[in-house]
Coordinates of C-alpha atoms in Angstrom, one line a residue:
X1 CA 189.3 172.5 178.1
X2 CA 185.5 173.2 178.5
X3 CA 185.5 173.6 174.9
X4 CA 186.9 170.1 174.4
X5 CA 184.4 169.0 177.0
X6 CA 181.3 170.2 175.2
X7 CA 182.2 169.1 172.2
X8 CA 182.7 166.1 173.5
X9 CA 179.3 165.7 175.2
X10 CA 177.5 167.0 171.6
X11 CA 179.4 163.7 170.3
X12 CA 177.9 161.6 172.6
X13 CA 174.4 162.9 172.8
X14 CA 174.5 162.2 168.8
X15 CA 175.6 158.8 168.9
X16 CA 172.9 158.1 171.6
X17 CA 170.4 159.6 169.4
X18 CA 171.6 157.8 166.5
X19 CA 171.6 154.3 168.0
X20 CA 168.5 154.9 170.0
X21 CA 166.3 155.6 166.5
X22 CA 168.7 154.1 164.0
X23 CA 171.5 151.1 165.2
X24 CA 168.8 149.6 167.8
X25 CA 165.8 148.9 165.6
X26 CA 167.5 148.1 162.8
X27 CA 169.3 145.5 165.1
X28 CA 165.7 144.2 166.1
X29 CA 164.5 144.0 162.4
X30 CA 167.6 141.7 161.4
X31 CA 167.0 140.3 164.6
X32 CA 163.2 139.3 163.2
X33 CA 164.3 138.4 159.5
X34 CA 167.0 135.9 161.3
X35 CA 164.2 134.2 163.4
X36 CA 162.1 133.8 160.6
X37 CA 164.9 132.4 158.5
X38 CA 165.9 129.6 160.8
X39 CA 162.4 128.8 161.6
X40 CA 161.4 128.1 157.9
X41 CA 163.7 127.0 154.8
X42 CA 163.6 130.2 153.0
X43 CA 163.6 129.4 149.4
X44 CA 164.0 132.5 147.5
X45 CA 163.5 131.1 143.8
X46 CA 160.9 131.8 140.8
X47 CA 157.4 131.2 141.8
X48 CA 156.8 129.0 138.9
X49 CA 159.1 126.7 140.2
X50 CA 156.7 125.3 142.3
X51 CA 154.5 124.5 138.6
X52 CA 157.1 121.5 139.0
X53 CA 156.3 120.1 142.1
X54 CA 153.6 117.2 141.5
X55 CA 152.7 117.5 145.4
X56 CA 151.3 120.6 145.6
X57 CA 147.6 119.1 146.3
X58 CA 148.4 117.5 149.2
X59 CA 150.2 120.5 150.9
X60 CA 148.2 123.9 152.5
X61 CA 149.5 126.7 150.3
X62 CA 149.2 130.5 152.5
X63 CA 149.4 133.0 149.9
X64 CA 150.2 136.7 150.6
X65 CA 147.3 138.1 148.4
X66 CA 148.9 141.5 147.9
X67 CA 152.5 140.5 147.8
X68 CA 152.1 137.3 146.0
X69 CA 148.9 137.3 144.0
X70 CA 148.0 140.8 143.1
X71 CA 150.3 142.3 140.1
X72 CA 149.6 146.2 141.5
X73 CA 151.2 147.3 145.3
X74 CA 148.6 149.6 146.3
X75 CA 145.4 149.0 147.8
X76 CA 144.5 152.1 147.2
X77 CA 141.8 151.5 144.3
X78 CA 139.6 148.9 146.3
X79 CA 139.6 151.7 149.3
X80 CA 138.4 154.4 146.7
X81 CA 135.7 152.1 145.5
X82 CA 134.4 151.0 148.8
X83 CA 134.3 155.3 149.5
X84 CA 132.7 155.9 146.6
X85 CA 130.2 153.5 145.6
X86 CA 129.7 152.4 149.8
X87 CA 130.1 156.9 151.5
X88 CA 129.1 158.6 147.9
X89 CA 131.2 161.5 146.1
X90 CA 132.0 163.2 149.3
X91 CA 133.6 160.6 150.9
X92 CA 135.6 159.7 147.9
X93 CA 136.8 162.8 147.4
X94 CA 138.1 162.8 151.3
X95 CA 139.8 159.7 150.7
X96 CA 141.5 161.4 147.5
X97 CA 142.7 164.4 150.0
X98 CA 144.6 162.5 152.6
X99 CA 145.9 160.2 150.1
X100 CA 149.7 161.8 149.9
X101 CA 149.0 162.0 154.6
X102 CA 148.6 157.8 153.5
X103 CA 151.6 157.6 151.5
X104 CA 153.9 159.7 153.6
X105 CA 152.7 158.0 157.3
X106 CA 153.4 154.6 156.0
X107 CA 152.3 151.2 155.5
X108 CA 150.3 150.1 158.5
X109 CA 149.2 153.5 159.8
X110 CA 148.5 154.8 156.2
X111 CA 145.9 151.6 156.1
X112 CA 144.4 153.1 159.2
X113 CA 143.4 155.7 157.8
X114 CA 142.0 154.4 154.7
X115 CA 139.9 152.7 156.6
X116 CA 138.6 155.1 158.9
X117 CA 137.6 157.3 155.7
X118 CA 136.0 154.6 154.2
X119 CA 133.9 152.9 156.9
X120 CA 133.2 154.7 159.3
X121 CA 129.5 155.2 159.4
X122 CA 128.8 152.6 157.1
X123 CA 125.9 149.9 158.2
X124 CA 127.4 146.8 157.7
X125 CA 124.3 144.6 156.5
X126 CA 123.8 147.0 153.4
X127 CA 127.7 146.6 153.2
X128 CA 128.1 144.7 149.3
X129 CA 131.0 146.1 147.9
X130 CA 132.7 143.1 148.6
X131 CA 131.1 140.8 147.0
X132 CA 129.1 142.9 144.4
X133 CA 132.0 145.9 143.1
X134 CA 135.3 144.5 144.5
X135 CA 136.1 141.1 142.9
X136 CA 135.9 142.4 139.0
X137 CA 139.2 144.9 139.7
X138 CA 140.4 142.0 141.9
X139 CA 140.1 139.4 139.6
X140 CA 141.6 141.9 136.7
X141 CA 144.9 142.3 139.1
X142 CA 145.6 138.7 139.1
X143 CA 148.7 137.5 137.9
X144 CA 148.0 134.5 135.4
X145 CA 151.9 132.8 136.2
X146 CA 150.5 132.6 139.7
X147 CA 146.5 131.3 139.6
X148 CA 148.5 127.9 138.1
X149 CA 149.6 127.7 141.4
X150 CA 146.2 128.5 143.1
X151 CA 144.6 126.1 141.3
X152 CA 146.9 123.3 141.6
X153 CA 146.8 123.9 145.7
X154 CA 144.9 121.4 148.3
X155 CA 143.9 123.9 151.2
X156 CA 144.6 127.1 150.0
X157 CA 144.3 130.4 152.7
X158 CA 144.8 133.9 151.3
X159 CA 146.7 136.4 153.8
X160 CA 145.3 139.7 153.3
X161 CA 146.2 143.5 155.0
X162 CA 142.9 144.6 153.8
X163 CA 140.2 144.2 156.0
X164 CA 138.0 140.8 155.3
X165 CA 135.4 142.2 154.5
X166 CA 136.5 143.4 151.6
X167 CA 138.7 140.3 150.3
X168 CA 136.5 137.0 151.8
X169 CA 134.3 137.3 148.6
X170 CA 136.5 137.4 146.0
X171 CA 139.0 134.7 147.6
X172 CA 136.4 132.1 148.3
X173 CA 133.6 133.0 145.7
X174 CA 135.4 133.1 142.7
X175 CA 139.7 131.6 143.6
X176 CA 137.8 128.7 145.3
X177 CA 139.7 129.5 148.4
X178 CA 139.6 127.3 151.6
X179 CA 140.3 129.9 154.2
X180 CA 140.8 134.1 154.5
X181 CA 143.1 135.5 157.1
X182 CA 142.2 139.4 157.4
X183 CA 141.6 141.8 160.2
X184 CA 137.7 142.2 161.2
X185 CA 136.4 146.0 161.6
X186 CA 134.6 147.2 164.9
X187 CA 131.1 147.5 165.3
X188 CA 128.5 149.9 167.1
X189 CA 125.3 149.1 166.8
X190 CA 125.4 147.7 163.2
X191 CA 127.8 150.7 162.0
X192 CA 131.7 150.2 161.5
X193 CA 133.4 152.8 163.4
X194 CA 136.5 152.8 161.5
X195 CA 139.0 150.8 163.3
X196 CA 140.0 147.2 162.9
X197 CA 140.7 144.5 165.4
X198 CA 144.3 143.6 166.5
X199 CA 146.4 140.6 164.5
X200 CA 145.6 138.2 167.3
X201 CA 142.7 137.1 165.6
X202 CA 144.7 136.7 162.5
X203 CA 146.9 134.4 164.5
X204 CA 144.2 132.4 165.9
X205 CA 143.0 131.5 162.0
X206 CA 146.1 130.4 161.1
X207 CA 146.0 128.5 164.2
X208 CA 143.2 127.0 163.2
X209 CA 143.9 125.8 160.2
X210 CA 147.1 124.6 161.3
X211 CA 144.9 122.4 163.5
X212 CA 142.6 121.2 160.9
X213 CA 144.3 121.3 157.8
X214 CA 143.7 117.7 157.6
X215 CA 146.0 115.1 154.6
X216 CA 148.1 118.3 153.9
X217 CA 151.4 116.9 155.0
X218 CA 153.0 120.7 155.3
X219 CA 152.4 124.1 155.0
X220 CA 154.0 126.5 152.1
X221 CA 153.9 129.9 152.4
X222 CA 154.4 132.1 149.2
X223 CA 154.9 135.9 149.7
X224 CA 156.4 139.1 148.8
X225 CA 159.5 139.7 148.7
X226 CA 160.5 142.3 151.9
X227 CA 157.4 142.3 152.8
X228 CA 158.2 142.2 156.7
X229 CA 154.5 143.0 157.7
X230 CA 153.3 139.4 157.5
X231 CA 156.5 137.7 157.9
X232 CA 155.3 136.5 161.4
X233 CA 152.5 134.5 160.1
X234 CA 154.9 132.2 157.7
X235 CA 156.7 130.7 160.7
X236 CA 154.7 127.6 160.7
X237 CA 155.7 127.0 157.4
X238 CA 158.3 124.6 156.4
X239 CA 158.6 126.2 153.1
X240 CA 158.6 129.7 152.2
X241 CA 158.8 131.2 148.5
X242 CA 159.3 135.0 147.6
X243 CA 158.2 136.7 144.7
X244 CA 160.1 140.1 143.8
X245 CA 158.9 143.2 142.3
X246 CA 160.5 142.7 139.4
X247 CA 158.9 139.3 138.7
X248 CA 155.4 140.7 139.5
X249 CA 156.4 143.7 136.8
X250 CA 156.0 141.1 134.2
X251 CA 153.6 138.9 135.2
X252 CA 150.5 139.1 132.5
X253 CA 147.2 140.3 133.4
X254 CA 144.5 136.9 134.0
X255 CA 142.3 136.7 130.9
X256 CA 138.6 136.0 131.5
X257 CA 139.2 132.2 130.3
X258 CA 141.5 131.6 132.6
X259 CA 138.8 132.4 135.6
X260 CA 138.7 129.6 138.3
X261 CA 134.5 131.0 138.0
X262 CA 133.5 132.8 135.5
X263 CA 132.1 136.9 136.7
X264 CA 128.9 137.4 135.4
X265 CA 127.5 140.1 137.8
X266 CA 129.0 142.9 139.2
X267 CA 127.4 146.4 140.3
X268 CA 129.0 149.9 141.4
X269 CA 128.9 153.1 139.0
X270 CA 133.0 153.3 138.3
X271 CA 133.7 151.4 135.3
X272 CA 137.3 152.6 135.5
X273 CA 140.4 151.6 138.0
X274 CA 140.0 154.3 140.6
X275 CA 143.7 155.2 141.0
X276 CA 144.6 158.2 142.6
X277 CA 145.5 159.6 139.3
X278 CA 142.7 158.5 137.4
X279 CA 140.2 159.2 140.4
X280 CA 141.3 163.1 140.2
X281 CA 140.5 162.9 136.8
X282 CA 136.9 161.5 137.1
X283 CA 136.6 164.2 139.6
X284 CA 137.4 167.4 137.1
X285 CA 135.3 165.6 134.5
X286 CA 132.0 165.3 136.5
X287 CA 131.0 168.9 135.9
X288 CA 131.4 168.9 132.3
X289 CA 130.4 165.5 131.7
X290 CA 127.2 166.4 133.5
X291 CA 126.5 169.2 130.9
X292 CA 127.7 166.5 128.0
X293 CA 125.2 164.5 128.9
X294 CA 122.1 167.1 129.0
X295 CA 123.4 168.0 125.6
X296 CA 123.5 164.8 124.1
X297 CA 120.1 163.8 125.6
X298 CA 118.5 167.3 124.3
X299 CA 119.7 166.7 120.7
X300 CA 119.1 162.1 120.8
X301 CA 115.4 163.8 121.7
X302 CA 114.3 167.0 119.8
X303 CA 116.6 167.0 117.1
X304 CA 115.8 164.4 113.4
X305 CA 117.7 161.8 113.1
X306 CA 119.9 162.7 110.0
X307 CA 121.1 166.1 112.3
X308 CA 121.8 164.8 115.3
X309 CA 123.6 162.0 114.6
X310 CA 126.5 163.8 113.3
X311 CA 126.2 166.1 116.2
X312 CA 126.3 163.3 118.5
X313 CA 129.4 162.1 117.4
X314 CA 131.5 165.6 117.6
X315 CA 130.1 164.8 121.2
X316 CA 131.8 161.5 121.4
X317 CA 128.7 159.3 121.3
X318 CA 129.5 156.3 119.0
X319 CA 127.0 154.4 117.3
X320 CA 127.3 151.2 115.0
X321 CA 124.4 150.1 113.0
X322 CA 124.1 147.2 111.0
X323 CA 121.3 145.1 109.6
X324 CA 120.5 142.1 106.5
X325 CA 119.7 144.0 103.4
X326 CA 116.2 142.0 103.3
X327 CA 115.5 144.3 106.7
X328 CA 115.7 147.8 104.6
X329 CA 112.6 146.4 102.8
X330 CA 110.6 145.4 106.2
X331 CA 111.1 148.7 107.8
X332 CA 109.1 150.1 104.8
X333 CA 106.3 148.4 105.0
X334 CA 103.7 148.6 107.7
X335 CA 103.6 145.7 109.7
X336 CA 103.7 145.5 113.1
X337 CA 107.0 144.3 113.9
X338 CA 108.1 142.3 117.1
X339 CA 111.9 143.2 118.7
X340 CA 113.3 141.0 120.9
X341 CA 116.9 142.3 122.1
X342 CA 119.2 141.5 124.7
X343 CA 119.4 144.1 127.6
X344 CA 122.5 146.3 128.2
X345 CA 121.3 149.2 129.3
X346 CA 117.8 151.3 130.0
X347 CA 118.5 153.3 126.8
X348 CA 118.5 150.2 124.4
X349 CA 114.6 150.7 123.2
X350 CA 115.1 154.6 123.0
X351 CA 118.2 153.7 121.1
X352 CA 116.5 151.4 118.5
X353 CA 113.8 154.0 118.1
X354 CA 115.9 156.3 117.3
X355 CA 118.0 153.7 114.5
X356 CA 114.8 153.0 113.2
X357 CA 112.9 156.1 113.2
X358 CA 109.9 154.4 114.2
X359 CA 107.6 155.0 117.3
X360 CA 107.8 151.9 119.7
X361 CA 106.7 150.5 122.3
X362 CA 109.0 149.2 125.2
X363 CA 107.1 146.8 127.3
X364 CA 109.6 146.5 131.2
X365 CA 109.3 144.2 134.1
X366 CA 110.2 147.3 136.6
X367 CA 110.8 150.4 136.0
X368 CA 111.3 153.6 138.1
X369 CA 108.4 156.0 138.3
X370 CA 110.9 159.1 137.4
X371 CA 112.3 157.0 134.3
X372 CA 108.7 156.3 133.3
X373 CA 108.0 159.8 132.6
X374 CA 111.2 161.4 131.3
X375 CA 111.1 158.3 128.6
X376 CA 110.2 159.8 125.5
X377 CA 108.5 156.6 124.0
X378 CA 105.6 154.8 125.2
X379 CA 106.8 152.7 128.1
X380 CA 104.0 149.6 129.4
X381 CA 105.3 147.6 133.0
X382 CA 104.3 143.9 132.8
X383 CA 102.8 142.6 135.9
X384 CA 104.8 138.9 136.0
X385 CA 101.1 136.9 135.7
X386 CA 102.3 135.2 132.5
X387 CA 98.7 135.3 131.3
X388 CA 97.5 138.9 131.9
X389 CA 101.0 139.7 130.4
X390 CA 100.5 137.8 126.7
X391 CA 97.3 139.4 126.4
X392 CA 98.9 142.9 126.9
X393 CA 101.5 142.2 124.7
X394 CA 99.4 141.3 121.8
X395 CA 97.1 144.1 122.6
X396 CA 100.2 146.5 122.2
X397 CA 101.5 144.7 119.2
X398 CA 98.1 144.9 117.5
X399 CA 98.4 149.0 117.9
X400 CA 102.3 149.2 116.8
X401 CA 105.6 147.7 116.9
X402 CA 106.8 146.6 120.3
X403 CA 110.4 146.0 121.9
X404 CA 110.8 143.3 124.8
X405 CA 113.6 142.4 126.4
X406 CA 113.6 138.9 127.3
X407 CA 116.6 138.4 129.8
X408 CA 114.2 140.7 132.3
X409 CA 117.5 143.1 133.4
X410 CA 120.9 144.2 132.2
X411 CA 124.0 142.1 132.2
X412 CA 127.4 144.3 131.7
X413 CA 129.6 141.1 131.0
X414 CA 129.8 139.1 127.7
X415 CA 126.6 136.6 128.6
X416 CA 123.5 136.3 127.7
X417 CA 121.2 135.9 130.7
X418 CA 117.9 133.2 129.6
X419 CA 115.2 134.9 127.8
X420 CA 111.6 134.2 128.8
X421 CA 109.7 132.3 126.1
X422 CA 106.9 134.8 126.7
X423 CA 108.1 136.5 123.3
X424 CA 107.3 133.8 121.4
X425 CA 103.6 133.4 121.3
X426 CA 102.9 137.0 120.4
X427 CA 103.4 136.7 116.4
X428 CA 104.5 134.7 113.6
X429 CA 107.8 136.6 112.8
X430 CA 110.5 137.8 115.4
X431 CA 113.2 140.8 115.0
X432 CA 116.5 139.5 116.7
X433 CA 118.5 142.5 118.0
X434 CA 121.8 142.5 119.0
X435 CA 123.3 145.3 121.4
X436 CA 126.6 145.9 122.7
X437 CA 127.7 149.1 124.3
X438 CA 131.1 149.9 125.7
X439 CA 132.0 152.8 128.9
X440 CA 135.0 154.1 129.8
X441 CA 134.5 156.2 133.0
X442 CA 130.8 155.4 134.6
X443 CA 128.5 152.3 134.5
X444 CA 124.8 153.2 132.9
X445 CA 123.4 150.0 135.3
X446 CA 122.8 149.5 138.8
X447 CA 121.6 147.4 140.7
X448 CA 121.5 148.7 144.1
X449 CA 121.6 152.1 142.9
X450 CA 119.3 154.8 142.0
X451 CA 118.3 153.6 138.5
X452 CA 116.7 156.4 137.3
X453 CA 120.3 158.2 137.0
X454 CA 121.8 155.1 134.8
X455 CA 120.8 156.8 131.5
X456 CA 122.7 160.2 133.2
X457 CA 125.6 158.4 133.7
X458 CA 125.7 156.5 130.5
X459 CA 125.6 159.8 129.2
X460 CA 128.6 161.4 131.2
X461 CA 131.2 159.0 129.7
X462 CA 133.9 160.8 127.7
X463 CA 133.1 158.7 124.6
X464 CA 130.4 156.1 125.0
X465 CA 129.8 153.4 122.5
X466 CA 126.7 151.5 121.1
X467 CA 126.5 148.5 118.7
X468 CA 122.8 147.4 117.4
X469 CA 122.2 144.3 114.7
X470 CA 119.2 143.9 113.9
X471 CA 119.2 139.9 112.2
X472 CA 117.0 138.0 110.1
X473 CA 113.8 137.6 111.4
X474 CA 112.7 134.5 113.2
X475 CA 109.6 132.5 113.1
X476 CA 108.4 130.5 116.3
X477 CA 107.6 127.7 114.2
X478 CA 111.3 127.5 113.1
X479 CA 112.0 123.9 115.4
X480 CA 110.7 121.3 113.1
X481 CA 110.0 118.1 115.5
X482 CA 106.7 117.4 114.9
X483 CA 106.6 115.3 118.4
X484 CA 107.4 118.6 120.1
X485 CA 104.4 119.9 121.9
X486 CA 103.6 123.8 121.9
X487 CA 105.3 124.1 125.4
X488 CA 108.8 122.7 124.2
X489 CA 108.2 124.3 121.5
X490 CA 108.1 128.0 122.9
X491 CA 111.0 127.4 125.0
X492 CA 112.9 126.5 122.0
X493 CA 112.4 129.8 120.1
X494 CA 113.2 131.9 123.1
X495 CA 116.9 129.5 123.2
X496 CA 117.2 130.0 119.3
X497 CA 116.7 133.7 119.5
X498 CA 119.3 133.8 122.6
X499 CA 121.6 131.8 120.6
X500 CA 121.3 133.9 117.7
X501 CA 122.2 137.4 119.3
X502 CA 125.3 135.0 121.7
X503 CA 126.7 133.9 117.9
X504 CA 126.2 137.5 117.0
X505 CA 127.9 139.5 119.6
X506 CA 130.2 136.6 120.9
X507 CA 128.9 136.3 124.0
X508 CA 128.6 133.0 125.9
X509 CA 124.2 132.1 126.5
X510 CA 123.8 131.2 130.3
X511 CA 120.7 129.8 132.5
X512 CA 120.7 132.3 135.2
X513 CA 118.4 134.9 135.8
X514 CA 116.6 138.1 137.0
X515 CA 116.5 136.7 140.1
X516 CA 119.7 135.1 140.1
X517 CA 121.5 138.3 139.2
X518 CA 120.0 140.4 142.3
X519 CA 120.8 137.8 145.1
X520 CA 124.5 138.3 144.1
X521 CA 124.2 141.9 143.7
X522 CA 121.6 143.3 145.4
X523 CA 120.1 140.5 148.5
X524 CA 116.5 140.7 146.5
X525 CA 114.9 139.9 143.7
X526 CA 115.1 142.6 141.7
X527 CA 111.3 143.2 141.9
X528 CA 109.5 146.5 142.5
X529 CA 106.7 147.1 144.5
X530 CA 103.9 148.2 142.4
X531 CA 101.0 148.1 144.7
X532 CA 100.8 151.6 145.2
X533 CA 100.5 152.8 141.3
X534 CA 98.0 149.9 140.6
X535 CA 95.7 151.0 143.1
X536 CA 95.9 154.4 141.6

């Protein structure tokens, strides 16, 4: 009988345990998911059904960035960039070791934690991952079947898990987005701390833009499918579409065309999608791509031409060289010769040298000291008085051939920045050159960075690639309006040599500048301080 009563007690204690951790909150859950059914018409259909609605302009469309517009699940990758290019090596390689503590714990907590690694400690005005690293792998994990849908919305809000500091950038700089819901991050004295704000706030944005949301008849939400952690904040909608999994699996990735704006600049060192995979990869190669590059750079520099470049490409360096058939005869001859190239990376004049065989003369708008004396070519800083700077120039060209690069700083994307017409006083024939080069791991260009280290880490890629053209020369006296006065005329040949090296390498001549390019990137102007060394 005792027996019979203990068993019968261990029965019971089980089935309390069980519907105390198991029967109750799954009760509550479908308890939720039936609330947030009868509150909204749940319309669980393709997302490019909505393609066929002709009202979609007049409506507020709240989109689930992760579950709805973002192909890949895991937010991962944007936390490992904001570590590494925000914290450095050391805190990306934290983040890396408590990544399976992040997939085991969860959803909400494992986001916790991602952000503690990543932020905590980090001054928030010097904060520009957000808007200078973050929306080229955003805009990359874009679905094309769904920006139809952004672009065809009246108000459009983006509902984000990530913080909003990392997401308000991309959604409103470059999807044209009206409004970002996203949890803020705690402050101390200018430093995150590591912890976000509750979802209150989050509900008092929706709030307002319920308020204000103006023509737009209704609200339609568009979200993930199961994806219960936002489901509170689709209950003012009166329509709510679901996008699966499976549906995302073969959505295509959004080509550069299809960009609501175009991405010209971007910064940050990784030039690869930091997933946890691939980021313990980078990590393992750092210590022998470090040693790559101090052999490649010893045998570009001490070694002749015709020996190293076979050398170099065991190494994995690739180089393309091509140029007119009337150049093999120039290069003979004695002349002075005046380059004019676009500007990928520091290395492009040592790179051209070393093509050419010639000693040049790279003439730079700033320059590190350290990279002024590891160059191994002549290397002259311009000081920006357009007067002062022609008669240097000239000087220069008068004592031996001279490289400028007229876009005044680096562009990584397929555009040509404007080139300064200064060029195109200095002689009667120009050298068009056309460069190109390709990474696969780490970015040789900064622009908040330490530049000294770009031609180190241009150098550490697996299997780095170069492209140089030189095209048929150009003579500034090429525009033949005889109404056009000298001024015009200048300004021409600086557009005709951009358009050249565009048709060239196929990239797409723009307006912006040097100065353009660091206020996105960098909050400056790109210019450095060169008191000191001129009063030396």
């Amino acid at each position: 009988m005792a027996k019979m009563v203990t068993s019968a007690f261990f029965l019971k204690s089980i089935f309390i345990f069980c519907y105390r951790f198991f029967l109750r909150p799954m009760k509550g859950i479908r308890r939720s998911v039936s609330n947030m059914t009868f509150a909204t018409q749940f319309k669980h259909q393709r997302y490019h059904s909505l393609l066929h609605r002709s009202d979609l302009n007049e409506h507020t469309l709240i989109f689930d960035v992760e579950g709805a517009l973002l192909k890949s699940s895991s937010v991962f990758p944007y936390f490992m960039l904001v570590a590494f290019e925000a914290g450095g090596l050391l805190r990306g390689i934290v983040l890396l070791l408590v990544y399976p503590l992040v997939w085991l714990v969860g959803d909400e907590m494992g986001l916790k934690i991602m952000v503690m690694v990543c932020f905590i400690g980090i001054k928030a005005e010097k904060l520009r991952v957000g808007r200078a690293v973050l929306p080229k792998y955003l805009l990359e994990d874009v679905g094309s079947e769904m920006i139809e849908v952004v672009k065809r919305g009246g108000t459009k809000v983006g509902l984000s898990k990530m913080p909003r500091v990392m997401m308000e950038s991309f959604l409103k700089d470059y999807l044209e987005f009206d409004f970002v819901v996203g949890r803020d991050l705690k402050l101390f004295n200018g430093f995150y701390v590591g912890l976000m704000d509750d979802t209150n706030s989050m509900h008092a944005t929706l709030d307002l833009v319920r308020e204000g949301k103006g023509n737009s008849s209704h609200m339609i939400g568009i979200s993930g499918f199961h994806n219960h952690l936002h489901h509170s904040f689709f209950s003012p909608c009166k329509e709510v579409y679901t996008v699966t999994k499976a549906e995302k699996k073969k959505w295509q990735n959004l080509g550069r065309d299809k960009y609501p704006k175009p991405l010209i600049f971007h910064d940050g060192r990784l030039a690869l999608r930091p997933t946890p995979l691939t980021t313990l990869a980078m990590l393992m190669w750092i210590p022998c791509g470090f040693m790559l590059a101090l052999i490649r750079a010893i045998t570009g520099l001490f070694v002749p031409y015709n020996i190293s470049k076979p050398i170099l490409a065991i190494s994995g360096l690739r180089l393309d060289v091509s140029r007119p058939k009337s150049r093999e005869k120039d290069e003979k001859e004695e002349s002075h010769n005046l380059y004019a190239c676009n500007h990928r990376t520091l290395v492009d004049p040592l790179y051209l040298s070393f093509i050419l065989n010639r000693d040049l003369t790279a003439v730079t708008y700033s320059l590190s000291r350290m990279s002024e004396i590891l160059a191994p070519i002549k290397t002259v800083r311009l000081t920006r008085n357009r007067d002062e700077d022609a008669k240097r120039m000239k000087m220069l060209l008068k004592q031996g051939d001279l490289v400028v690069c007229p876009e005044g700083t680096t562009c990584r994307e397929p555009y040509l920045l404007r080139f300064s017409p200064l060029f195109s006083e200095l002689c009667d024939e120009i050298v068009p050159v056309a460069i190109d080069s390709h990474v696969t791991m780490f970015h040789g260009t900064t622009a908040g960075g330490l530049k000294c280290l770009d031609p180190l880490f241009f150098f550490m890629n697996p299997t780095p690639y170069y492209s140089v053209q030189l095209l048929e020369k150009v003579s500034p006296s090429l525009p033949s309006n005889c109404n056009t006065v000298k001024e015009d005329s200048r300004f021409e040949v600086a557009n005709h040599v951009q358009m050249q090296i565009g048709k060239a390498l196929g990239f797409q001549c723009t307006q912006l500048n040097r100065k353009d390019k660091y206020l996105v990137l960098a909050g400056n102007e790109g210019i450095v301080s060169t008191t000191k060394r001129t009063k030396q």
